[in-house]
Coordinates of C-alpha atoms and ligand atoms in Angstrom, one line a residue:
M1 CA -65.3 82.6 18.7
I2 CA -64.5 79.0 18.1
Q3 CA -62.6 77.7 15.3
R4 CA -64.0 74.4 14.1
S5 CA -62.1 71.9 11.7
Q6 CA -63.3 69.0 9.9
F7 CA -60.0 67.4 11.1
D8 CA -60.6 67.7 14.8
L9 CA -60.7 64.2 16.7
R10 CA -64.4 63.3 17.3
K11 CA -65.9 59.9 18.3
F12 CA -69.3 58.6 17.8
V13 CA -71.0 56.2 20.3
A14 CA -74.5 54.8 19.8
P15 CA -76.4 51.7 21.0
E16 CA -78.3 49.1 18.8
F17 CA -81.8 50.3 18.6
I18 CA -85.2 48.9 17.0
C19 CA -87.5 51.8 15.9
G20 CA -91.0 51.0 14.8
Y21 CA -94.7 50.0 15.8
G22 CA -94.5 47.1 18.2
A23 CA -90.9 47.6 19.4
L24 CA -91.6 47.3 22.9
H25 CA -92.9 43.7 22.4
L26 CA -89.5 42.9 21.4
A27 CA -88.6 43.2 25.3
G28 CA -88.6 39.5 26.2
R29 CA -86.7 38.2 23.2
Y30 CA -84.1 40.7 23.5
A31 CA -83.7 40.3 27.4
R32 CA -83.5 36.3 26.4
N33 CA -80.9 36.8 23.9
F34 CA -78.7 38.9 26.6
G35 CA -79.0 35.9 28.8
M36 CA -81.1 37.5 31.5
K37 CA -82.8 35.0 33.8
Q38 CA -84.0 37.6 36.4
V39 CA -84.9 41.0 35.4
L40 CA -85.4 44.2 37.4
L41 CA -88.1 46.0 35.5
V42 CA -87.6 49.8 36.2
T43 CA -90.6 52.3 35.6
D44 CA -92.7 54.8 37.4
P45 CA -96.2 54.6 39.0
G46 CA -97.7 56.7 35.8
V47 CA -96.1 54.2 33.2
R48 CA -97.5 51.2 35.2
A49 CA -101.0 52.9 35.1
A50 CA -101.1 53.5 31.5
G51 CA -100.5 49.7 31.2
W52 CA -96.9 49.9 29.5
A53 CA -94.8 48.4 32.0
G54 CA -97.6 45.4 32.1
A55 CA -97.2 44.9 28.3
V56 CA -93.3 44.7 28.9
G57 CA -93.7 42.6 31.6
E58 CA -96.0 40.2 29.5
S59 CA -93.1 40.0 26.8
L60 CA -90.7 39.2 29.4
T61 CA -92.9 36.3 30.5
E62 CA -93.6 34.9 27.2
A63 CA -89.9 34.7 26.5
G64 CA -89.4 32.8 30.1
V65 CA -87.8 35.8 31.8
S66 CA -88.6 36.3 35.3
F67 CA -88.9 39.8 36.8
T68 CA -89.3 41.7 39.6
V69 CA -90.9 45.6 39.5
F70 CA -89.1 48.5 41.0
D71 CA -91.2 51.8 40.6
A72 CA -90.6 53.9 43.6
I73 CA -89.3 56.4 41.0
S74 CA -90.1 60.4 41.0
A75 CA -89.8 62.7 38.4
N76 CA -85.9 64.3 38.5
P77 CA -85.0 60.7 40.2
R78 CA -83.1 61.2 43.7
S79 CA -79.9 59.5 44.7
R80 CA -81.8 57.5 47.5
Q81 CA -84.0 56.0 44.9
V82 CA -81.1 54.8 42.9
M83 CA -79.6 53.0 45.9
A84 CA -83.1 51.6 46.9
G85 CA -83.3 50.3 43.4
T86 CA -79.8 48.9 43.6
E87 CA -80.8 47.0 46.6
A88 CA -83.8 45.5 44.8
Y89 CA -81.7 44.4 42.2
L90 CA -79.0 43.0 44.4
A91 CA -81.6 41.2 46.7
G92 CA -83.5 39.8 43.5
E93 CA -80.3 38.5 42.4
C94 CA -81.1 39.9 39.1
N95 CA -78.7 39.8 35.9
G96 CA -80.3 42.3 33.7
I97 CA -82.3 45.6 33.6
V98 CA -85.1 46.6 31.6
A99 CA -86.3 50.5 31.8
V100 CA -89.6 51.4 30.8
G101 CA -90.5 55.2 30.8
G102 CA -89.2 58.8 30.5
G103 CA -85.9 59.8 31.4
S104 CA -86.5 59.4 35.2
P105 CA -86.8 55.4 35.0
M106 CA -84.2 55.2 32.6
D107 CA -81.7 57.4 34.2
C108 CA -82.4 55.5 37.6
A109 CA -82.0 52.1 35.9
K110 CA -78.8 53.5 34.3
G111 CA -77.8 54.5 37.9
I112 CA -78.9 51.0 39.5
G113 CA -76.7 49.3 36.8
I114 CA -73.5 51.2 37.8
A115 CA -74.2 51.3 41.6
S116 CA -74.8 47.5 41.6
S117 CA -71.6 46.4 39.5
S118 CA -69.4 48.9 41.5
M119 CA -71.0 48.3 44.7
R120 CA -70.8 52.0 45.1
D121 CA -73.1 55.2 46.1
I122 CA -74.2 56.6 42.9
L123 CA -73.1 60.1 43.9
T124 CA -69.4 58.8 43.7
F125 CA -69.7 58.6 40.1
E126 CA -70.3 62.3 39.1
G127 CA -68.6 63.7 36.2
V128 CA -67.3 62.4 33.0
D129 CA -65.7 58.7 32.7
R130 CA -65.8 58.0 36.2
V131 CA -67.6 54.2 36.1
P132 CA -64.7 51.4 36.5
V133 CA -67.1 48.5 36.2
P134 CA -69.2 48.0 33.3
A135 CA -73.0 47.5 34.1
P136 CA -75.1 44.6 33.7
P137 CA -77.3 44.4 30.4
L138 CA -79.8 47.3 29.9
I139 CA -82.7 47.6 27.5
C140 CA -84.5 50.8 27.4
I141 CA -88.2 51.6 26.3
P142 CA -88.9 55.1 26.3
T143 CA -92.4 56.2 26.8
T144 CA -91.9 59.9 26.3
A145 CA -90.3 61.5 23.0
G146 CA -87.6 63.7 24.5
S147 CA -84.9 62.7 27.4
S148 CA -83.0 60.4 24.7
A149 CA -81.7 58.6 27.8
D150 CA -82.3 55.4 25.8
V151 CA -79.2 56.4 23.3
S152 CA -77.4 58.7 25.5
Q153 CA -74.4 58.3 27.4
F154 CA -75.8 60.4 30.3
A155 CA -77.6 59.9 33.4
I156 CA -78.8 62.9 35.5
I157 CA -79.3 62.1 39.4
T158 CA -80.7 64.6 41.7
D159 CA -78.5 64.9 45.0
E160 CA -81.4 65.2 47.6
G161 CA -78.3 66.5 50.4
R162 CA -77.1 69.5 48.1
K163 CA -80.3 70.2 46.4
R164 CA -78.7 69.9 42.9
K165 CA -78.5 67.4 39.9
I166 CA -75.4 65.6 39.2
A167 CA -74.3 64.6 35.7
I168 CA -72.7 61.1 35.2
V169 CA -71.3 61.0 31.9
S170 CA -69.7 57.4 30.5
K171 CA -70.0 55.3 27.6
T172 CA -71.2 52.4 30.2
L173 CA -74.6 54.1 30.3
V174 CA -75.2 53.6 26.7
P175 CA -77.9 50.9 26.7
D176 CA -77.3 47.7 25.2
I177 CA -80.4 48.1 23.1
S178 CA -83.2 50.4 23.0
L179 CA -86.9 49.5 21.6
L180 CA -88.4 53.0 20.3
D181 CA -92.4 52.6 19.7
P182 CA -94.4 55.4 19.1
E183 CA -97.8 53.6 20.8
P184 CA -96.7 54.4 24.4
L185 CA -96.5 58.3 23.4
T186 CA -100.1 58.5 22.6
T187 CA -100.5 57.9 26.6
M188 CA -98.4 61.3 27.4
P189 CA -100.5 64.0 28.8
R190 CA -100.2 67.5 27.0
E191 CA -97.9 69.1 29.4
L192 CA -95.7 66.3 29.1
T193 CA -95.7 66.2 25.4
V194 CA -94.8 70.1 25.1
D195 CA -92.1 69.8 28.0
T196 CA -90.1 66.8 26.6
G197 CA -90.5 68.2 22.8
M198 CA -88.6 71.4 24.3
D199 CA -86.2 69.0 25.8
T200 CA -85.5 67.6 22.5
L201 CA -85.1 70.8 20.9
S202 CA -82.8 72.0 23.4
H203 CA -80.8 68.8 22.9
A204 CA -80.7 69.4 19.2
I205 CA -79.7 73.1 19.3
E206 CA -76.8 72.6 22.2
A207 CA -75.4 69.9 20.3
Y208 CA -75.4 72.0 17.1
V209 CA -73.4 74.7 18.6
S210 CA -71.4 72.8 21.0
N211 CA -67.6 73.4 20.7
A212 CA -67.5 69.3 20.7
S213 CA -70.0 69.3 17.7
S214 CA -68.8 67.3 14.5
P215 CA -70.2 66.4 11.0
M216 CA -71.6 63.3 12.2
T217 CA -73.5 65.1 15.2
D218 CA -74.4 68.1 12.9
V219 CA -76.4 65.6 10.4
H220 CA -78.5 64.4 13.4
A221 CA -79.0 68.0 15.3
L222 CA -80.4 69.5 12.3
E223 CA -82.9 66.9 11.3
A224 CA -84.0 66.7 14.8
I225 CA -84.6 70.8 14.9
R226 CA -86.6 70.3 11.2
L227 CA -88.6 67.4 12.7
I228 CA -89.5 68.9 16.1
A229 CA -90.2 72.2 14.5
S230 CA -93.1 71.0 12.6
A231 CA -94.1 67.6 14.2
L232 CA -94.4 68.6 17.9
P233 CA -97.1 71.5 17.3
A234 CA -98.8 68.8 14.9
A235 CA -98.7 66.1 17.6
M236 CA -100.1 68.4 20.2
A237 CA -103.3 69.2 17.9
E238 CA -103.5 65.5 17.1
P239 CA -102.2 63.5 20.0
D240 CA -103.7 60.0 19.0
D241 CA -101.8 60.4 15.5
L242 CA -99.3 57.8 15.4
N243 CA -97.4 59.2 12.5
L244 CA -96.7 62.5 14.0
R245 CA -95.8 60.8 17.2
F246 CA -93.3 58.9 15.5
S247 CA -92.0 61.8 14.0
T248 CA -91.4 63.2 17.6
L249 CA -89.7 60.1 18.5
L250 CA -87.3 60.1 15.7
A251 CA -86.6 63.8 16.5
S252 CA -85.8 62.6 20.2
L253 CA -83.6 59.6 18.6
H254 CA -81.7 62.5 16.3
A255 CA -81.3 64.6 18.9
G256 CA -80.1 62.0 21.2
L257 CA -77.6 60.8 19.0
A258 CA -76.3 64.3 18.4
F259 CA -76.0 65.7 22.1
S260 CA -74.8 62.1 23.4
N261 CA -71.5 62.7 21.4
A262 CA -71.5 66.5 21.1
S263 CA -72.6 67.0 24.7
L264 CA -74.7 70.1 25.9
G265 CA -74.4 73.6 26.9
A266 CA -75.4 76.5 29.4
V267 CA -79.2 75.6 28.9
H268 CA -78.7 72.3 30.3
A269 CA -75.9 73.2 32.7
M270 CA -78.8 75.6 34.2
A271 CA -81.6 73.5 33.8
H272 CA -79.9 71.0 35.9
S273 CA -79.2 73.6 38.4
L274 CA -82.8 74.9 38.5
G275 CA -84.3 71.5 38.5
G276 CA -82.3 70.3 41.6
A277 CA -83.1 73.4 43.5
Y278 CA -86.8 73.6 42.6
D279 CA -87.7 70.1 41.6
L280 CA -89.2 71.6 38.6
A281 CA -89.9 69.6 35.3
H282 CA -86.3 69.2 33.2
G283 CA -88.2 70.0 29.9
R284 CA -89.6 73.1 31.0
C285 CA -86.7 74.5 32.5
N286 CA -84.7 74.4 29.3
A287 CA -88.0 75.8 27.4
L288 CA -87.8 78.9 29.9
L289 CA -84.1 79.1 29.4
L290 CA -83.2 78.4 25.7
E291 CA -83.9 81.8 24.2
H292 CA -82.0 83.8 26.8
V293 CA -79.0 81.3 26.3
M294 CA -79.3 81.4 22.5
A295 CA -78.9 85.4 22.8
A296 CA -76.1 85.4 25.1
N297 CA -73.9 82.7 23.0
Y298 CA -75.0 84.3 19.5
D299 CA -71.8 86.0 18.8
A300 CA -69.9 83.0 19.6
A301 CA -71.8 80.7 16.8
S302 CA -73.3 83.4 14.9
G303 CA -73.8 81.1 11.8
R304 CA -74.9 78.0 13.4
Y305 CA -77.4 79.8 15.3
D306 CA -78.6 81.9 12.1
R307 CA -79.4 78.2 10.6
I308 CA -81.1 77.1 13.5
G309 CA -83.3 80.4 13.1
E310 CA -83.8 79.5 9.3
I311 CA -85.3 76.4 10.3
L312 CA -87.4 77.0 13.1
G313 CA -88.9 80.1 11.2
Q314 CA -91.6 82.0 12.7
G315 CA -90.5 85.0 10.9
R316 CA -88.3 86.6 13.6
A317 CA -85.5 88.8 13.5
T318 CA -82.9 86.7 15.6
P319 CA -82.8 82.7 16.4
A320 CA -83.6 83.6 19.9
E321 CA -86.7 85.4 19.3
G322 CA -87.5 82.6 16.7
A323 CA -87.2 80.1 20.0
A324 CA -89.2 82.1 21.9
A325 CA -91.9 82.6 19.4
F326 CA -91.7 78.7 19.2
R327 CA -92.2 77.8 23.0
K328 CA -95.5 80.5 23.2
T329 CA -97.0 78.7 20.2
L330 CA -96.7 75.6 22.3
G331 CA -98.5 77.5 25.2
I332 CA -95.3 77.9 27.3
T333 CA -95.7 81.6 28.3
E334 CA -94.5 81.7 32.1
T335 CA -91.3 83.2 33.4
L336 CA -89.0 81.7 36.2
A337 CA -90.3 84.1 38.7
E338 CA -93.8 82.4 38.1
V339 CA -92.5 79.1 38.5
G340 CA -91.3 80.3 42.1
V341 CA -87.6 81.3 41.3
R342 CA -86.6 84.2 43.7
V343 CA -84.1 86.8 42.5
D344 CA -82.0 86.1 45.6
A345 CA -81.3 82.4 44.5
I346 CA -79.6 83.3 41.4
P347 CA -76.2 83.5 42.7
A348 CA -76.4 80.0 44.1
L349 CA -78.1 78.7 41.1
A350 CA -75.5 80.4 38.6
A351 CA -72.5 78.8 41.0
A352 CA -74.0 75.1 40.4
A353 CA -74.6 75.6 36.7
H354 CA -71.2 76.8 36.2
A355 CA -69.8 73.6 37.7
D356 CA -72.0 71.7 35.8
P357 CA -70.2 69.2 33.1
C358 CA -72.3 70.7 30.3
M359 CA -71.1 74.2 30.5
V360 CA -67.4 72.9 29.1
T361 CA -69.1 72.6 25.6
N362 CA -71.1 75.8 25.5
P363 CA -69.7 77.7 22.5
R364 CA -69.1 80.9 24.9
S365 CA -67.1 80.6 28.2
L366 CA -69.3 82.2 30.8
A367 CA -68.1 83.3 34.0
C368 CA -70.8 82.9 37.2
E369 CA -71.6 86.8 36.5
D370 CA -72.5 86.1 32.8
I371 CA -74.7 83.1 34.1
E372 CA -76.4 85.3 36.4
R373 CA -77.4 87.6 34.2
I374 CA -78.9 85.1 31.8
Y375 CA -81.3 84.0 34.9
G376 CA -82.0 87.3 35.5
H377 CA -83.4 87.8 32.1
A378 CA -85.5 84.7 32.1
L379 CA -86.9 85.9 35.7
Ligands
FE2_1 FE1 -82.3 67.2 28.4

C-alpha cells in the first residue's frame, strides 16, 4: 500500500493551449508569433488525405510562413522516421515545427525537435530528463482524442533494431502551444475513435492510481474518466456530433494533464512492450491489458480503484470487471492471442515491460513473473 500525503512534493507542467471550434486555423498566427519563418509541417498520409494538413498549411501561408511537409510516418513511429524528419528539418533550414495528426506524427515531431537541436540519434534520449538542449518551437494540432502528446512531456518511439518502444520523458517535449479543435475528430474512423478513447481512459486511470499522483492530477484524472465514460460510447453512435467529439477531446486533455505530471503504470509499460514487438495499435494494446492490470494492482490502491469503478458504472462487482464491460460495449472483444501474441513470447515481453519507465509509478511493485502472469491472463 502506498502512503500518500498532501504534502508530498509535486510539480505540474502544462503547455499553453487553445481549445475550441476553429482553433487549428490559428496555426499561422502562432507560428508567426513564435518567429517561425520556415516550418517543418509534420503529419501522416491519412491526416493529409483528410485535408487537415492542407488546412493548417493554408493558415501558415496566409500568415506569410513558409513550410515543408514531412509525412513519411507510420503508426508506432520508428526511430529511422524521426531521423529522416530530422534530416528534412536541417536540410530545409527550418526554425520551427508544426505537428498535425494523432500521437504518431506528434511524437515524431517531438523527436525531430530534440534530435535536430542536439544533433544526436533519437535513441540516445531514452529515459527521464535526458534532453540537454531545448527543442525549436513546436505547435501541436491533434486530430485524434487520445494520445495527449499535445500536452504531455512524453514521446514514444519504436526502436526497430530491438523491436521495442522507448519512452522519452522530458519537460523539453511539452509543446509551446497546442490548438485543440473538435472538427478534425469527425474524420476519424470508428476503430481509431475506440482505440484512442481507450488510450484516454488508460491514461486517466493510471494517472489516478500512480504513486506520483497529486491533488492537481487527481482532479484532471477523475474528470477525464467521467467524460470518457459518458462521451465515448455516445460519440461512436453519433460520430458527426461536434459536441460529443469535443467532450472526448476534453477528456483527452484532462487525461493528458494528469498523466504528463503523475506518469503512468503497468498498462502502458506492458502496452509499449507489446506495440514494439507486434506493431499493434497503442490504444488497443491498452484496452486488452487494462482490466488485468487493474485486478493485479487492486490491493495496492483499493480506494482509488473503487472510485474509478463507481464512475465507470456498468453495475459490476469489481472495478476491473467494470473496465472489461466498458470495453466490450465499445466492441473490443478479442484477446491477446487473437491479435497474434504467442505464449512463448511472454517472458521477453515482460522483461521489456519491467524496464519501461512507466513501471516506476505503478502503485504495486511488479516482478517479471507478476508481469508474465498478467500477460497470461490477457492471452
Ligand atoms: Fe497512451
